[in-house]
Coordinates of C-alpha atoms in Angstrom, one line a residue:
M1 CA -24.5 4.2 -12.5
H2 CA -26.1 3.4 -15.8
A3 CA -29.7 3.6 -17.2
L4 CA -31.5 0.4 -17.5
N5 CA -32.0 -1.2 -20.9
Q6 CA -28.8 0.3 -22.3
P7 CA -25.6 -1.6 -23.0
I8 CA -22.9 -0.7 -20.6
D9 CA -19.8 1.0 -21.8
P10 CA -17.0 -1.4 -20.8
R11 CA -14.7 1.4 -20.0
S12 CA -16.9 2.5 -17.1
L13 CA -15.8 -0.6 -15.2
F14 CA -12.2 0.4 -15.3
P15 CA -12.0 3.9 -13.6
V16 CA -8.6 5.4 -13.5
R17 CA -9.4 8.0 -10.9
Y18 CA -10.3 6.5 -7.5
R19 CA -12.7 9.3 -6.8
D20 CA -14.8 8.1 -9.7
S21 CA -14.7 4.4 -8.8
P22 CA -18.0 2.7 -8.1
F23 CA -16.1 0.1 -5.9
L24 CA -17.5 1.4 -2.6
D25 CA -21.0 1.6 -4.0
L26 CA -20.8 -2.0 -5.2
C27 CA -19.4 -3.2 -1.9
G28 CA -22.1 -1.3 -0.1
R29 CA -24.8 -3.0 -2.2
A30 CA -23.3 -6.4 -1.5
F31 CA -23.2 -5.7 2.3
G32 CA -26.7 -4.3 2.2
T33 CA -27.9 -7.6 0.7
L34 CA -26.2 -9.5 3.4
Y35 CA -27.8 -7.2 6.0
Q36 CA -31.3 -7.8 4.5
L37 CA -30.7 -11.6 4.6
M38 CA -29.5 -11.7 8.2
P39 CA -30.0 -8.3 9.9
E40 CA -28.6 -9.4 13.2
G41 CA -25.7 -11.3 11.6
D42 CA -26.0 -14.1 14.1
L43 CA -27.0 -17.0 11.8
P44 CA -24.5 -19.8 11.3
R45 CA -25.1 -19.7 7.5
V46 CA -26.1 -17.1 5.0
P47 CA -29.7 -17.6 4.0
S48 CA -30.9 -17.7 0.4
P49 CA -33.1 -14.9 -0.8
R50 CA -34.9 -17.3 -3.1
G51 CA -35.7 -19.9 -0.5
P52 CA -34.1 -23.3 0.4
R53 CA -35.1 -25.0 -2.8
Q54 CA -32.7 -23.2 -5.0
T55 CA -30.1 -25.7 -6.3
Q56 CA -26.9 -25.5 -8.2
D57 CA -28.8 -26.5 -11.4
D58 CA -30.9 -23.4 -10.9
L59 CA -27.9 -21.2 -10.7
L60 CA -26.3 -22.7 -13.7
K61 CA -29.5 -22.0 -15.7
R62 CA -29.3 -18.3 -14.6
Y63 CA -25.6 -17.7 -14.9
G64 CA -24.2 -20.5 -17.1
Q65 CA -24.4 -18.7 -20.4
L66 CA -22.4 -15.7 -21.4
P67 CA -24.7 -12.7 -22.2
G68 CA -24.2 -10.8 -25.5
T69 CA -23.8 -7.5 -23.7
G70 CA -22.8 -6.7 -20.2
T71 CA -25.3 -5.8 -17.5
A72 CA -26.8 -2.3 -17.6
D73 CA -27.0 -2.2 -13.9
P74 CA -23.9 -3.5 -12.1
L75 CA -25.4 -2.7 -8.7
Q76 CA -28.3 -5.0 -9.3
L77 CA -25.9 -7.7 -10.6
V78 CA -23.9 -7.5 -7.4
E79 CA -27.0 -7.6 -5.3
E80 CA -28.3 -10.7 -7.1
M81 CA -25.0 -12.5 -7.1
T82 CA -24.4 -11.8 -3.4
G83 CA -27.7 -13.5 -2.6
D84 CA -27.3 -16.3 -5.0
F85 CA -23.7 -17.4 -4.5
L86 CA -23.1 -16.6 -0.9
A87 CA -26.2 -18.4 0.2
G88 CA -25.3 -21.4 2.3
A89 CA -21.8 -20.1 3.1
V90 CA -20.9 -20.3 6.7
N91 CA -20.7 -17.2 8.9
W92 CA -17.4 -17.7 10.7
R93 CA -18.1 -14.8 13.1
C94 CA -21.2 -16.4 14.5
P95 CA -20.5 -17.9 18.0
E96 CA -22.9 -20.7 17.2
L97 CA -20.8 -22.0 14.3
Q98 CA -18.5 -24.7 15.5
Y99 CA -18.5 -26.5 12.2
N100 CA -14.8 -26.8 11.3
L101 CA -11.4 -25.0 11.4
G102 CA -12.0 -21.7 9.6
A103 CA -11.5 -18.1 10.6
A104 CA -13.7 -15.1 11.5
V105 CA -12.0 -12.4 9.4
N106 CA -10.6 -9.3 11.0
V107 CA -12.2 -6.4 9.2
V108 CA -8.9 -4.5 8.9
A109 CA -7.4 -7.4 7.1
A110 CA -10.4 -7.8 4.9
A111 CA -10.3 -4.1 3.9
M112 CA -6.6 -4.3 3.0
Y113 CA -7.1 -7.5 1.1
A114 CA -10.0 -5.9 -0.9
V115 CA -8.0 -2.8 -1.7
S116 CA -5.0 -4.9 -2.8
L117 CA -7.3 -6.9 -5.1
D118 CA -8.6 -3.7 -6.7
V119 CA -5.1 -2.5 -7.3
N120 CA -4.3 -6.0 -8.4
V121 CA -0.9 -6.5 -6.7
Y122 CA 1.2 -9.2 -8.2
L123 CA 3.6 -10.4 -5.4
I124 CA 6.3 -11.4 -7.9
N125 CA 9.0 -8.7 -7.4
D126 CA 9.2 -5.1 -6.5
G127 CA 9.0 -4.1 -10.1
L128 CA 5.4 -5.4 -10.2
A129 CA 4.4 -5.2 -6.5
G130 CA 6.1 -2.1 -5.4
N131 CA 6.4 -1.9 -1.6
A132 CA 4.0 -4.8 -1.2
V133 CA 6.9 -7.1 -1.2
A134 CA 8.0 -5.5 2.1
A135 CA 4.8 -6.7 3.7
E136 CA 5.9 -10.3 3.2
A137 CA 9.3 -9.6 4.7
A138 CA 7.7 -7.8 7.7
V139 CA 5.5 -10.8 8.5
S140 CA 8.7 -13.0 8.3
S141 CA 10.4 -10.6 10.7
I142 CA 7.6 -10.7 13.2
L143 CA 7.5 -14.6 13.2
A144 CA 11.2 -14.7 13.5
D145 CA 11.1 -12.5 16.6
L146 CA 8.4 -14.7 18.1
T147 CA 10.7 -17.7 17.9
S148 CA 13.9 -16.0 18.9
I149 CA 15.4 -16.2 15.4
D150 CA 17.4 -13.4 13.9
P151 CA 15.0 -11.7 11.4
Q152 CA 17.9 -11.1 9.1
Q153 CA 18.5 -14.8 8.9
A154 CA 14.9 -15.9 8.4
Y155 CA 13.0 -15.8 5.2
G156 CA 9.3 -16.5 4.5
L157 CA 6.8 -16.7 1.7
F158 CA 3.1 -16.6 1.3
T159 CA 1.5 -19.5 -0.5
F160 CA -1.9 -20.9 -1.5
G161 CA -2.7 -22.9 1.6
G162 CA -1.5 -25.4 4.2
T163 CA -0.8 -27.9 1.4
G164 CA 1.5 -25.3 -0.1
T165 CA 3.5 -25.0 3.1
M166 CA 4.0 -28.8 3.1
A167 CA 5.1 -28.7 -0.5
Y168 CA 7.8 -26.1 0.3
G169 CA 9.1 -28.1 3.3
I170 CA 9.2 -31.3 1.3
K171 CA 10.8 -29.7 -1.8
S172 CA 13.5 -28.0 0.2
G173 CA 14.5 -31.4 1.7
L174 CA 14.5 -33.0 -1.8
R175 CA 16.7 -30.2 -3.1
K176 CA 19.2 -30.6 -0.2
A177 CA 19.3 -34.4 -0.4
F178 CA 19.4 -34.5 -4.2
P179 CA 21.0 -31.3 -5.6
D180 CA 20.6 -32.5 -9.2
S181 CA 16.9 -33.4 -8.8
A182 CA 15.9 -30.3 -10.8
R183 CA 17.6 -31.9 -13.8
T184 CA 17.3 -35.7 -13.1
G185 CA 14.1 -35.9 -11.0
V186 CA 13.6 -37.5 -7.6
P187 CA 15.0 -41.1 -7.2
S188 CA 12.9 -43.9 -5.8
S189 CA 15.3 -44.1 -2.8
A190 CA 13.9 -40.8 -1.5
R191 CA 11.9 -40.9 1.7
V192 CA 9.7 -38.4 3.4
I193 CA 8.7 -38.9 7.1
I194 CA 5.2 -37.9 8.2
T195 CA 3.2 -38.6 11.4
E196 CA 0.2 -40.9 12.1
D197 CA -2.1 -37.9 12.8
A198 CA -0.8 -35.9 9.9
H199 CA -3.3 -33.9 7.8
F200 CA -4.0 -35.5 4.5
S201 CA -2.3 -32.6 2.8
H202 CA 1.1 -34.1 3.8
A203 CA 0.5 -37.1 1.5
T204 CA -1.2 -34.8 -1.1
A205 CA 1.9 -32.5 -1.3
A206 CA 4.2 -35.5 -1.6
D207 CA 2.1 -36.9 -4.4
W208 CA 2.1 -33.7 -6.4
L209 CA 5.9 -33.6 -6.0
G210 CA 6.2 -37.0 -7.5
L211 CA 6.6 -39.1 -4.4
G212 CA 4.6 -42.3 -4.1
T213 CA 3.0 -43.6 -1.0
E214 CA 5.7 -46.2 -0.7
Q215 CA 8.2 -43.4 -0.2
L216 CA 6.3 -42.0 2.8
V217 CA 7.2 -43.4 6.3
V218 CA 4.6 -42.9 9.0
L219 CA 5.7 -42.3 12.6
P220 CA 3.2 -43.7 15.1
A221 CA 1.4 -41.6 17.7
G222 CA 1.2 -42.2 21.4
G223 CA -1.8 -42.1 23.7
D224 CA -1.8 -38.3 23.7
R225 CA -1.6 -38.3 19.9
R226 CA 2.0 -36.8 19.9
T227 CA 4.5 -38.7 17.9
D228 CA 6.0 -41.6 19.9
M229 CA 9.7 -40.6 20.1
D230 CA 10.6 -44.1 21.4
Q231 CA 9.8 -45.5 18.0
V232 CA 11.1 -42.7 15.8
E233 CA 14.8 -43.6 16.0
V234 CA 14.1 -47.3 15.2
L235 CA 12.2 -46.3 12.1
L236 CA 14.7 -43.7 10.9
R237 CA 17.6 -46.1 11.4
A238 CA 15.7 -48.8 9.4
E239 CA 15.3 -46.4 6.5
L240 CA 19.0 -45.4 6.5
D241 CA 20.2 -48.9 6.9
A242 CA 18.1 -49.9 3.8
G243 CA 20.1 -47.3 1.8
H244 CA 17.2 -44.8 1.6
Q245 CA 17.8 -41.0 1.7
I246 CA 15.5 -39.2 4.2
A247 CA 14.9 -35.9 2.5
T248 CA 12.3 -34.3 4.8
I249 CA 10.9 -35.0 8.3
I250 CA 7.5 -33.4 9.0
V251 CA 6.4 -33.3 12.6
N252 CA 3.3 -32.1 14.3
G253 CA 3.1 -28.5 15.4
G254 CA -0.6 -28.6 16.2
T255 CA -2.7 -31.3 14.6
T256 CA -6.1 -30.7 13.1
Y257 CA -8.0 -32.6 15.7
D258 CA -6.1 -32.5 19.0
H259 CA -3.7 -29.6 18.3
A260 CA -0.9 -32.0 19.4
I261 CA 2.6 -30.5 19.3
D262 CA 5.6 -32.9 19.0
D263 CA 8.9 -32.6 20.8
I264 CA 10.5 -30.6 18.0
A265 CA 13.9 -30.1 19.8
A266 CA 14.2 -33.8 20.4
M267 CA 13.5 -34.6 16.7
A268 CA 16.2 -32.0 15.7
C269 CA 18.7 -33.5 18.0
L270 CA 18.0 -37.1 16.8
R271 CA 18.3 -35.9 13.2
D272 CA 21.7 -34.3 13.8
R273 CA 23.0 -37.3 15.6
L274 CA 22.0 -39.7 12.8
V275 CA 23.6 -37.3 10.2
A276 CA 26.9 -37.5 12.0
E277 CA 26.7 -41.3 12.7
Y278 CA 25.8 -42.2 9.1
C279 CA 28.1 -39.6 7.6
L280 CA 25.3 -38.2 5.4
H281 CA 26.3 -35.6 2.8
Y282 CA 23.2 -33.6 3.5
R283 CA 21.0 -32.9 6.6
P284 CA 17.3 -34.0 6.3
H285 CA 15.1 -31.0 6.3
L286 CA 12.9 -30.7 9.5
H287 CA 9.6 -29.1 8.7
V288 CA 6.9 -28.5 11.3
D289 CA 3.2 -28.4 10.4
S290 CA 2.4 -25.6 12.7
V291 CA -0.4 -24.0 10.6
V292 CA -2.7 -24.2 13.6
G293 CA -0.2 -24.4 16.5
W294 CA 1.8 -21.3 15.7
A295 CA -0.9 -19.3 17.5
W296 CA 0.4 -20.4 20.9
L297 CA 3.4 -18.1 20.1
M298 CA 1.0 -15.3 20.7
L299 CA 0.2 -16.2 24.3
T300 CA 0.8 -13.4 26.8
D301 CA 0.6 -13.1 30.6
E302 CA -2.0 -10.3 30.2
A303 CA -4.3 -12.6 28.2
L304 CA -3.8 -15.4 30.8
G305 CA -4.8 -13.0 33.5
E306 CA -8.4 -13.2 32.3
L307 CA -8.6 -16.9 33.6
E308 CA -8.4 -18.5 37.0
P309 CA -4.7 -18.9 37.6
E310 CA -4.9 -22.6 38.7
S311 CA -7.3 -23.7 36.0
A312 CA -6.8 -26.6 33.6
A313 CA -7.1 -24.1 30.7
V314 CA -4.2 -22.0 31.9
A315 CA -2.0 -25.1 32.4
A316 CA -2.8 -26.3 28.9
L317 CA -2.1 -22.9 27.4
R318 CA 1.3 -22.7 29.1
E319 CA 2.3 -26.2 28.1
Q320 CA 1.4 -25.6 24.5
Q321 CA 3.3 -22.4 24.5
R322 CA 6.3 -24.3 25.9
R323 CA 6.1 -26.9 23.2
I324 CA 5.6 -24.6 20.2
Q325 CA 8.7 -22.6 21.2
G326 CA 10.5 -25.6 19.7
L327 CA 9.9 -24.1 16.3
R328 CA 13.3 -22.3 16.6
F329 CA 14.9 -25.8 16.2
A330 CA 13.1 -26.5 12.9
D331 CA 14.3 -25.7 9.4
S332 CA 10.9 -24.5 8.3
W333 CA 7.3 -24.2 9.6
G334 CA 3.9 -23.2 8.4
V335 CA 1.3 -20.7 9.4
D336 CA -2.3 -20.5 8.2
F337 CA -3.6 -17.0 8.9
H338 CA -6.9 -18.1 7.5
K339 CA -7.5 -20.7 10.2
G340 CA -8.7 -20.2 13.8
V341 CA -6.8 -17.5 15.6
G342 CA -5.2 -16.3 12.3
V343 CA -8.4 -14.3 11.5
C344 CA -7.5 -13.4 7.9
P345 CA -9.2 -14.0 4.6
I346 CA -8.6 -17.3 2.7
D347 CA -6.1 -18.1 1.4
C348 CA -3.4 -16.7 3.5
S349 CA -0.7 -19.3 4.3
F350 CA 2.9 -18.6 5.1
V351 CA 6.0 -20.8 5.1
Q352 CA 8.8 -19.6 7.3
F353 CA 12.4 -20.7 6.8
N354 CA 14.5 -20.1 10.0
D355 CA 17.6 -19.9 7.7
R356 CA 17.1 -18.3 4.3
I357 CA 19.7 -20.7 2.9
D358 CA 17.1 -23.5 3.1
C359 CA 14.8 -21.4 0.9
A360 CA 17.6 -20.4 -1.5
V361 CA 17.9 -24.1 -2.6
L362 CA 14.5 -23.7 -4.2
R363 CA 15.8 -21.4 -6.8
K364 CA 14.1 -22.1 -10.1
G365 CA 16.2 -24.5 -12.2
G366 CA 18.2 -25.6 -9.2
P367 CA 21.4 -24.1 -7.7
S368 CA 23.3 -24.2 -11.0
G369 CA 20.6 -24.6 -13.5
P370 CA 19.5 -22.3 -16.3
E371 CA 17.1 -19.4 -15.9
L372 CA 13.6 -20.8 -16.3
H373 CA 11.5 -17.6 -16.2
Q374 CA 11.3 -14.6 -18.4
L375 CA 10.9 -12.0 -15.7
A376 CA 13.5 -9.3 -15.6
Q377 CA 14.6 -10.0 -12.1
D378 CA 17.8 -8.2 -12.6
F379 CA 15.8 -4.9 -12.6
S380 CA 14.3 -5.7 -9.2
A381 CA 15.9 -5.4 -5.9
V382 CA 13.7 -8.0 -4.4
S383 CA 12.5 -11.0 -6.4
P384 CA 10.7 -13.7 -4.3
V385 CA 9.4 -15.3 -7.5
D386 CA 12.9 -16.8 -7.9
Y387 CA 11.9 -19.3 -5.1
T388 CA 8.1 -19.5 -5.1
L389 CA 6.1 -22.5 -6.4
E390 CA 3.6 -20.0 -7.9
T391 CA 4.6 -17.3 -10.4
S392 CA 1.4 -15.2 -10.0
R393 CA 0.8 -14.6 -6.3
A394 CA -1.8 -12.2 -4.9
G395 CA -0.2 -9.4 -2.8
G396 CA -3.3 -9.0 -0.8
K397 CA -2.6 -12.0 1.5
A398 CA 0.7 -10.5 2.7
I399 CA -0.8 -7.0 3.3
A400 CA -3.9 -8.5 5.0
A401 CA -1.9 -10.7 7.4
L402 CA 0.4 -7.7 8.3
A403 CA -2.7 -5.5 8.8
S404 CA -4.2 -8.1 11.1
L405 CA -1.0 -8.5 13.1
H406 CA -0.7 -4.8 13.6
S407 CA -4.4 -4.1 14.3
L408 CA -4.6 -6.8 17.0
G409 CA -1.0 -6.9 18.3
H410 CA 0.5 -9.6 20.5
Q411 CA -2.0 -9.2 23.3
G412 CA -5.0 -9.2 20.9
Y413 CA -4.1 -12.5 19.4
G414 CA -3.3 -13.9 22.8
T415 CA -6.7 -12.9 24.1
I416 CA -8.5 -14.6 21.3
L417 CA -6.6 -17.8 21.8
T418 CA -7.1 -17.7 25.6
R419 CA -10.9 -17.3 25.3
L420 CA -11.2 -20.1 22.8
I421 CA -9.3 -22.5 25.1
D422 CA -11.4 -21.4 28.1
A423 CA -14.6 -22.0 26.2
A424 CA -13.5 -25.4 25.0
F425 CA -12.3 -26.6 28.4
H426 CA -15.6 -25.4 30.0
F427 CA -17.4 -27.3 27.2
R428 CA -15.5 -30.6 27.9
T429 CA -16.0 -30.4 31.7
A430 CA -19.8 -29.9 31.2
I431 CA -20.0 -32.7 28.7
G432 CA -18.4 -35.0 31.2
R433 CA -21.3 -34.3 33.6
Q434 CA -23.9 -35.2 31.0
G435 CA -25.3 -38.7 30.8
G436 CA -25.0 -40.5 27.5
M437 CA -22.0 -38.4 26.3
T438 CA -18.3 -38.7 26.3
V439 CA -15.4 -36.5 25.3
L440 CA -13.1 -38.5 23.1
N441 CA -10.1 -36.3 23.4
P442 CA -9.8 -35.2 27.1
H443 CA -6.0 -35.2 26.6
A444 CA -6.1 -32.5 24.0
L445 CA -4.7 -29.1 24.9
G446 CA -6.3 -27.2 22.0
Y447 CA -9.8 -25.8 21.4
Q448 CA -11.3 -28.6 19.3
T449 CA -13.5 -31.3 21.0
M450 CA -14.6 -34.7 19.8
V451 CA -17.9 -35.9 21.4
R452 CA -19.3 -39.4 21.4
L453 CA -23.1 -39.8 22.0
H454 CA -24.0 -43.2 23.3
R455 CA -27.0 -45.3 22.4
P456 CA -29.8 -45.3 25.0
D457 CA -28.8 -48.9 26.0
R458 CA -25.1 -48.1 26.5
T459 CA -23.2 -46.1 29.0
A460 CA -19.8 -44.3 29.2
A461 CA -18.4 -47.3 31.2
D462 CA -19.5 -49.6 28.4
W463 CA -17.8 -47.4 25.9
R464 CA -14.4 -47.5 27.8
H465 CA -14.6 -51.3 27.7
E466 CA -15.5 -51.3 24.0
I467 CA -12.5 -49.3 22.8
L468 CA -9.9 -51.2 24.9
D469 CA -11.2 -54.7 24.1
P470 CA -10.0 -55.9 20.7
S471 CA -12.6 -58.8 20.6
P472 CA -15.0 -59.1 17.6
E473 CA -17.9 -58.6 19.9
M474 CA -16.6 -55.2 21.1
A475 CA -15.7 -54.3 17.5
D476 CA -19.3 -54.8 16.5
A477 CA -20.5 -52.7 19.5
V478 CA -18.3 -49.9 18.3
R479 CA -19.6 -50.1 14.8
D480 CA -23.2 -50.1 16.2
G481 CA -22.3 -47.0 18.1
N482 CA -20.9 -45.4 14.9
S483 CA -24.1 -46.1 13.1
Y484 CA -26.1 -44.6 16.0
L485 CA -23.9 -41.4 16.0
R486 CA -24.2 -41.0 12.2
A487 CA -27.9 -41.4 12.3
F488 CA -28.2 -38.8 15.0
F489 CA -26.0 -36.3 13.1
E490 CA -27.9 -36.8 9.8
W491 CA -31.2 -36.3 11.6
D492 CA -30.0 -33.2 13.5
Q493 CA -28.5 -31.8 10.3
K494 CA -31.6 -32.4 8.2
T495 CA -34.2 -31.2 10.8
R496 CA -32.3 -28.3 12.3
M497 CA -28.9 -27.3 11.1
D498 CA -29.7 -27.3 7.4
R499 CA -32.8 -25.1 8.2
N500 CA -30.5 -22.4 9.6
T501 CA -32.9 -21.8 12.5
G502 CA -30.2 -21.2 15.1
G503 CA -28.3 -23.2 17.7
V504 CA -24.9 -24.7 17.5
V505 CA -23.7 -26.0 14.2
Y506 CA -21.1 -28.8 14.4
S507 CA -19.7 -31.5 12.0
F508 CA -19.2 -35.3 11.9
S509 CA -16.0 -37.3 11.6
S510 CA -16.3 -40.9 10.6
R511 CA -12.7 -41.7 11.7
Y512 CA -11.2 -39.8 14.6
V513 CA -8.9 -42.6 15.9
T514 CA -9.2 -46.3 16.0
T515 CA -9.9 -48.8 18.8
A516 CA -7.5 -51.4 20.1
G517 CA -9.1 -53.7 17.6
G518 CA -8.5 -51.3 14.7
V519 CA -12.1 -50.2 14.3
P520 CA -12.6 -46.5 13.4
I521 CA -14.2 -44.3 16.0
S522 CA -16.7 -41.8 14.9
G523 CA -17.3 -38.5 16.7
L524 CA -19.1 -35.2 16.6
K525 CA -16.6 -32.4 16.0
F526 CA -17.1 -29.1 17.8
Y527 CA -14.6 -26.5 16.6
P528 CA -15.2 -23.0 18.1
T529 CA -13.2 -20.4 16.2
S530 CA -15.2 -17.2 16.6
P531 CA -13.5 -14.6 18.8
L532 CA -17.0 -13.7 20.1
I533 CA -17.6 -17.1 21.7
D534 CA -17.7 -17.5 25.5
R535 CA -18.8 -20.0 28.1
E536 CA -22.5 -19.1 27.7
H537 CA -22.4 -20.2 24.1
M538 CA -20.8 -23.5 25.0
K539 CA -23.5 -24.1 27.7
A540 CA -26.2 -23.4 25.2
A541 CA -24.6 -25.8 22.8
I542 CA -24.6 -28.6 25.4
D543 CA -28.2 -27.9 26.5
L544 CA -29.3 -28.1 22.9
L545 CA -27.3 -31.3 22.2
A546 CA -28.8 -33.0 25.2
E547 CA -32.3 -31.9 24.2
R548 CA -31.9 -33.1 20.7
K549 CA -30.5 -36.4 21.8
A550 CA -33.5 -37.0 24.1
V551 CA -35.9 -36.3 21.2
F552 CA -33.9 -38.5 18.8
D553 CA -33.7 -41.4 21.3
R554 CA -37.4 -41.2 22.0
A555 CA -38.9 -40.4 18.6
V556 CA -36.5 -41.7 16.1
W557 CA -34.0 -44.4 17.4
R558 CA -36.4 -46.4 19.5
A559 CA -39.1 -46.1 17.0
C560 CA -37.1 -48.0 14.4
S561 CA -37.9 -51.7 14.5
T562 CA -34.9 -52.5 12.3
R563 CA -31.6 -50.7 12.0
P564 CA -29.0 -51.4 9.3
R565 CA -25.9 -53.2 10.5
P566 CA -22.7 -51.6 9.5
S567 CA -20.4 -53.5 7.2
S568 CA -17.1 -54.7 8.7

């Protein structure tokens, strides 16, 4: 590219002709660096070329000051930065990685995203984005078809993440309940309904939109972690009787932990009945947080054919598919293509409105307000920026998602989902046969599993008694168990997982649910997401977990003469 020790000509980094572009050479050097670091690609994390002792302070010393002249060798710069800044990043394609809810990226989607970044597509209107705006509309059309909604009636937008999809749902409800809110703001009488097992992004989005915690109403969960419909009507009536305006109701369409999907149709019917009875001048907006659960729309008979017909996995898959079809009764719902089965680069979130009218109320400035932006939308046939929270949006996310949908197809997505569920159910069954371990969410129909390891002096039978008995003695026993589990996780993380030597990598949750006495229950979180995972990987994970527990109990836990008591 350029001779060493000579300042670079800045113009060389902006090639007009693609045949002269060093882009592929630079990408090749970056991938070559990754190959040198992990030639088999099977490590859960990217190793550091400078050893495990490199810290963020070291990187700040190397990169934290602006050089006087640009690098004379961009290839070397890319090589060094790849090794320095990607070190420690998780390798989502690795079947041993069960750390959290992320996505192994489909290479077709990654390629289209990268090209779109180089072209620098602004997904604002067709004047700036050209035909890239059609990719967004095509994704909306596909999702509408999956839910039996007229594609001409639906309208969807890509946004910055799951929190963004929540913000769109809440904002649409606020605009419908308070048409003048663009001018006067949101009154204190506004209420947004969320669920007990809601992701924290629900409250975060409400906060950013100016709603305080006192304006959030939480619907309780039942034993299967779905929203308890018997209590919903009581709570909604109480809010309406108090003179509050329910702007948005957010229900579960696949929770983070258990992938629980609420009865969406029943919630829509209840909402409509209350609107008529209370003579509301608006209809509360029903949004479904389906950023994970949307994937069950992709289930196919061909994919199910890979499993035993009468297996628990097949029954769970069919039930989830039945439940998620309720999305057609919602007003809006979310999709995270960058999580789990979505297999797209981050960030790649989408909010789908089943009726484009519910999106039109988001027009900048309100339905009758002044023009608030300086873009010449009158010279564009398509102008999604009229409704988006963001002004500048990367077009790559829409093109990447569409590329993934077309490269995998309905059956490809369904097969990935089916294999994840099969692996997870095999894992849970095998955990149940192990001594000293318990699955905390056997009711869950998704592919995430919470595992509780018991102290050497406790059994699974003791555990069942501890969580059901609200007495102070049992509360202390649960806290002691939490301390044991945390100590085990910290030890396994420090002595094995952080060293990146192989074997399953999982995470820890300090508060999965609570006991009858209100004590948080800790658990180990196993979240398989790689399309390459199978039963053998899950068996290896269990064998390793049992082996590590035996070593910990013998060499660490029992060797401690004193153990810190958790605070109450």
